[in-house]
Amino acid sequence: MRRILSTREMLKKAKLNGYAVPAFNIHNMETLQVVAETAAESKSPVIIAGTPSTITDYAGADYIVAMAEVAAARYDIPISIHLDHFENVAEIKNYIDIGFKSCMIDASKKAFEENIRIVKEIVEYAHKYDVTVEAELGKLGGREDDLVVSEKDAMYTNPDDAIEFVARTGVDSLAIAIGTAHGLYKGEPKLDFDRLVEIRKKVEVPLVLHGASDVPDELVKKAISLGICKVNVATDLKIPFSNAVKKYFNENPAANDPRKYMTPGKEAMKDIVRHKIMVCGSNDQA
Ligand code: 13P
């Protein structure tokens, strides 16, 4: 029977074969079900991610682990659950203890040396349990739940700093800032592909693209062809889910059965999950 996996092998395989593993931010049982079921239909490895406001404040880490265990046992594909943008070291250690196999320690707001110190502490703990660690160097703009970075505070990743950061922290994957932002864009996003190529040449670990919602497919595909191995999607799942539920209530104002109004939301997410998997090229890679 399959269990929840660490993202280490998944990302290594993606890097070797030139595709990316999609990481979908989920919020509840319905999103988790749709992501796991659709990934299984597409025979894609998949990362089920949650931010602190989902895992700690809304759903409960133990619920998420239990649901992901069910999904991992039910479907014959590699499934991982990932702590996304966690900043609290004690909290990450606690969630590793209860079954998370992959985490992002986000100390990107801190100064370089402090970022290294915090990431290193998590890496030392996580690796004892075969848990994979992602960290961010540079700063993405935009909003991801409670995490807000203004445009003026956003900062691209410096390729030379990336070499030192990876070497000194021992981190397994690196989230880089090359022009994407969390949430929706005001105009068409401009990605700094030269920077991506430079970073790819300088560091060996799999590279992660945050803020992939609302980015034209061709740009995401190009980023993958140049070395991105994990693509994070949150907003592009939330919008169709909410729109479908709103539409249902507009058409059925007296509705009160969650099974009825959640179902169109689930169906709407299914299409987008399937599409993102195709964009990542992870279909048939399970
Ligand atoms: P989007 O909300 O822009 O898809 O960003 C997702 C993300 O990067 C999660 O870490």
Coordinates of N, CA and C in Angstrom, one line a residue, residues 55-137:
I55 N -3.7 25.0 7.3 CA -3.4 23.9 8.2 C -3.6 24.1 9.7
T56 N -3.1 25.2 10.1 CA -3.2 25.5 11.5 C -4.5 26.1 11.9
D57 N -4.9 27.2 11.1 CA -6.1 27.9 11.6 C -7.4 27.4 11.1
Y58 N -7.4 26.7 9.9 CA -8.7 26.3 9.4 C -9.0 24.8 9.5
A59 N -8.1 24.0 8.9 CA -8.5 22.6 8.8 C -8.0 21.7 9.9
G60 N -6.8 22.0 10.4 CA -6.2 21.2 11.4 C -5.2 20.2 10.8
A61 N -4.0 20.3 11.3 CA -2.9 19.5 10.6 C -3.2 18.0 10.7
D62 N -3.8 17.5 11.8 CA -4.1 16.1 11.9 C -5.2 15.6 10.9
Y63 N -6.1 16.5 10.7 CA -7.2 16.2 9.7 C -6.5 16.1 8.3
I64 N -5.6 17.0 8.0 CA -5.0 17.0 6.6 C -4.2 15.8 6.5
V65 N -3.4 15.4 7.5 CA -2.6 14.2 7.4 C -3.5 13.0 7.2
A66 N -4.5 12.9 7.9 CA -5.4 11.7 7.8 C -6.1 11.6 6.4
M67 N -6.5 12.8 5.9 CA -7.1 12.8 4.6 C -6.1 12.4 3.5
A68 N -4.9 12.9 3.7 CA -3.8 12.6 2.7 C -3.4 11.2 2.7
E69 N -3.5 10.6 3.9 CA -3.2 9.1 4.1 C -4.2 8.3 3.3
V70 N -5.4 8.7 3.4 CA -6.5 8.0 2.7 C -6.3 8.1 1.2
A71 N -5.9 9.4 0.7 CA -5.7 9.6 -0.7 C -4.5 8.7 -1.2
A72 N -3.4 8.7 -0.4 CA -2.2 8.0 -0.8 C -2.5 6.5 -0.9
A73 N -3.3 6.0 0.0 CA -3.6 4.6 0.0 C -4.6 4.2 -1.1
R74 N -5.4 5.2 -1.5 CA -6.5 4.9 -2.5 C -6.0 5.0 -3.9
Y75 N -5.0 5.8 -4.2 CA -4.5 6.0 -5.6 C -3.1 5.6 -5.7
D76 N -2.9 5.0 -6.9 CA -1.5 4.4 -7.2 C -0.6 5.5 -7.8
I77 N -0.5 6.6 -7.2 CA 0.4 7.6 -7.7 C 1.2 8.2 -6.5
P78 N 2.4 8.8 -6.7 CA 3.1 9.4 -5.6 C 2.4 10.7 -5.1
I79 N 2.1 10.7 -3.8 CA 1.4 11.8 -3.2 C 2.2 12.3 -2.0
S80 N 2.4 13.6 -2.0 CA 3.1 14.2 -0.8 C 2.2 15.3 -0.2
I81 N 2.4 15.5 1.1 CA 1.7 16.7 1.6 C 2.8 17.7 2.1
H82 N 2.6 18.9 1.8 CA 3.7 19.9 1.9 C 3.2 21.1 2.8
L83 N 4.0 21.5 3.7 CA 3.8 22.7 4.5 C 4.3 23.9 3.7
D84 N 3.4 24.8 3.3 CA 3.8 25.9 2.3 C 3.9 27.2 3.1
H85 N 5.0 27.9 2.9 CA 5.2 29.2 3.6 C 5.1 29.2 5.1
F86 N 5.6 28.2 5.7 CA 5.6 28.2 7.2 C 6.8 28.9 7.7
E87 N 6.6 29.7 8.7 CA 7.6 30.6 9.2 C 8.0 30.2 10.6
N88 N 7.2 29.4 11.3 CA 7.4 29.1 12.7 C 8.1 27.7 12.8
V89 N 9.4 27.8 13.3 CA 10.2 26.6 13.3 C 9.6 25.5 14.2
A90 N 9.1 25.9 15.4 CA 8.5 24.9 16.3 C 7.3 24.2 15.7
E91 N 6.5 25.0 14.9 CA 5.3 24.4 14.3 C 5.7 23.4 13.2
I92 N 6.7 23.7 12.4 CA 7.1 22.8 11.4 C 7.6 21.5 12.0
K93 N 8.4 21.6 13.1 CA 8.9 20.3 13.7 C 7.7 19.5 14.2
N94 N 6.7 20.2 14.8 CA 5.6 19.5 15.3 C 4.8 18.8 14.2
Y95 N 4.7 19.4 13.1 CA 3.9 18.8 12.0 C 4.7 17.7 11.3
I96 N 6.0 17.8 11.3 CA 6.9 16.7 10.8 C 6.6 15.5 11.7
D97 N 6.5 15.7 13.0 CA 6.3 14.6 14.0 C 4.9 13.9 13.7
I98 N 3.9 14.7 13.2 CA 2.6 14.0 13.0 C 2.4 13.5 11.6
G99 N 3.4 13.7 10.7 CA 3.3 13.0 9.4 C 3.6 13.8 8.1
F100 N 3.8 15.1 8.2 CA 4.2 15.8 7.0 C 5.6 15.4 6.5
K101 N 5.7 15.2 5.2 CA 6.9 14.7 4.7 C 7.7 15.7 3.8
S102 N 7.1 16.9 3.8 CA 7.7 17.9 2.9 C 7.4 19.3 3.5
C103 N 8.3 20.2 3.6 CA 8.0 21.5 4.1 C 8.7 22.6 3.5
M104 N 8.1 23.8 3.5 CA 8.8 25.0 3.1 C 9.0 25.8 4.4
I105 N 10.3 26.1 4.7 CA 10.5 27.1 5.8 C 10.8 28.4 5.0
D106 N 9.9 29.4 5.3 CA 10.0 30.6 4.6 C 10.5 31.7 5.5
A107 N 11.9 31.9 5.4 CA 12.5 32.9 6.1 C 13.0 34.0 5.2
S108 N 12.3 34.1 4.0 CA 12.8 35.0 3.0 C 12.7 36.5 3.3
K109 N 11.9 36.7 4.4 CA 11.8 38.1 4.8 C 13.0 38.5 5.7
K110 N 13.7 37.5 6.2 CA 14.9 37.8 7.0 C 16.1 38.1 6.2
A111 N 17.1 38.7 6.9 CA 18.4 39.0 6.2 C 19.1 37.6 5.9
F112 N 20.0 37.7 4.9 CA 20.6 36.5 4.3 C 21.1 35.5 5.4
E113 N 21.9 36.0 6.3 CA 22.5 35.1 7.3 C 21.5 34.5 8.2
E114 N 20.4 35.3 8.6 CA 19.4 34.8 9.4 C 18.5 33.7 8.7
N115 N 18.3 34.0 7.4 CA 17.6 33.0 6.6 C 18.3 31.7 6.6
I116 N 19.6 31.8 6.4 CA 20.5 30.5 6.4 C 20.4 29.8 7.7
R117 N 20.5 30.6 8.8 CA 20.5 30.0 10.2 C 19.2 29.2 10.4
I118 N 18.0 29.8 10.1 CA 16.7 29.2 10.3 C 16.5 28.0 9.4
V119 N 16.9 28.1 8.2 CA 16.7 27.0 7.2 C 17.5 25.8 7.7
K120 N 18.7 26.1 8.1 CA 19.6 25.0 8.5 C 19.1 24.3 9.7
E121 N 18.5 25.0 10.6 CA 17.9 24.3 11.8 C 16.8 23.4 11.3
I122 N 15.9 23.8 10.4 CA 14.9 22.9 9.9 C 15.4 21.7 9.1
V123 N 16.4 22.0 8.3 CA 17.0 20.9 7.5 C 17.6 19.8 8.4
E124 N 18.3 20.3 9.5 CA 18.9 19.3 10.4 C 17.8 18.4 11.0
Y125 N 16.7 19.0 11.4 CA 15.6 18.3 12.0 C 14.9 17.4 11.0
A126 N 14.6 18.0 9.8 CA 13.8 17.3 8.8 C 14.5 16.1 8.2
H127 N 15.8 16.2 8.0 CA 16.5 15.1 7.4 C 16.6 13.8 8.2
K128 N 16.4 14.0 9.5 CA 16.4 12.8 10.4 C 15.2 11.9 10.1
Y129 N 14.2 12.6 9.5 CA 12.9 11.8 9.3 C 12.6 11.7 7.8
D130 N 13.6 11.9 6.9 CA 13.5 11.8 5.5 C 12.4 12.8 5.0
V131 N 12.4 14.0 5.6 CA 11.4 15.0 5.2 C 12.2 16.0 4.3
T132 N 11.6 16.4 3.2 CA 12.2 17.4 2.3 C 12.0 18.8 2.7
V133 N 13.0 19.6 2.5 CA 12.9 21.0 2.9 C 13.1 22.0 1.7
E134 N 12.1 22.9 1.5 CA 12.2 23.9 0.5 C 12.4 25.3 1.2
A135 N 13.2 26.1 0.6 CA 13.4 27.5 1.2 C 13.3 28.5 0.1
E136 N 13.1 29.7 0.5 CA 13.0 30.8 -0.6 C 14.2 31.8 -0.4
L137 N 14.8 32.1 -1.5 CA 15.8 33.2 -1.5 C 15.3 34.2 -2.5

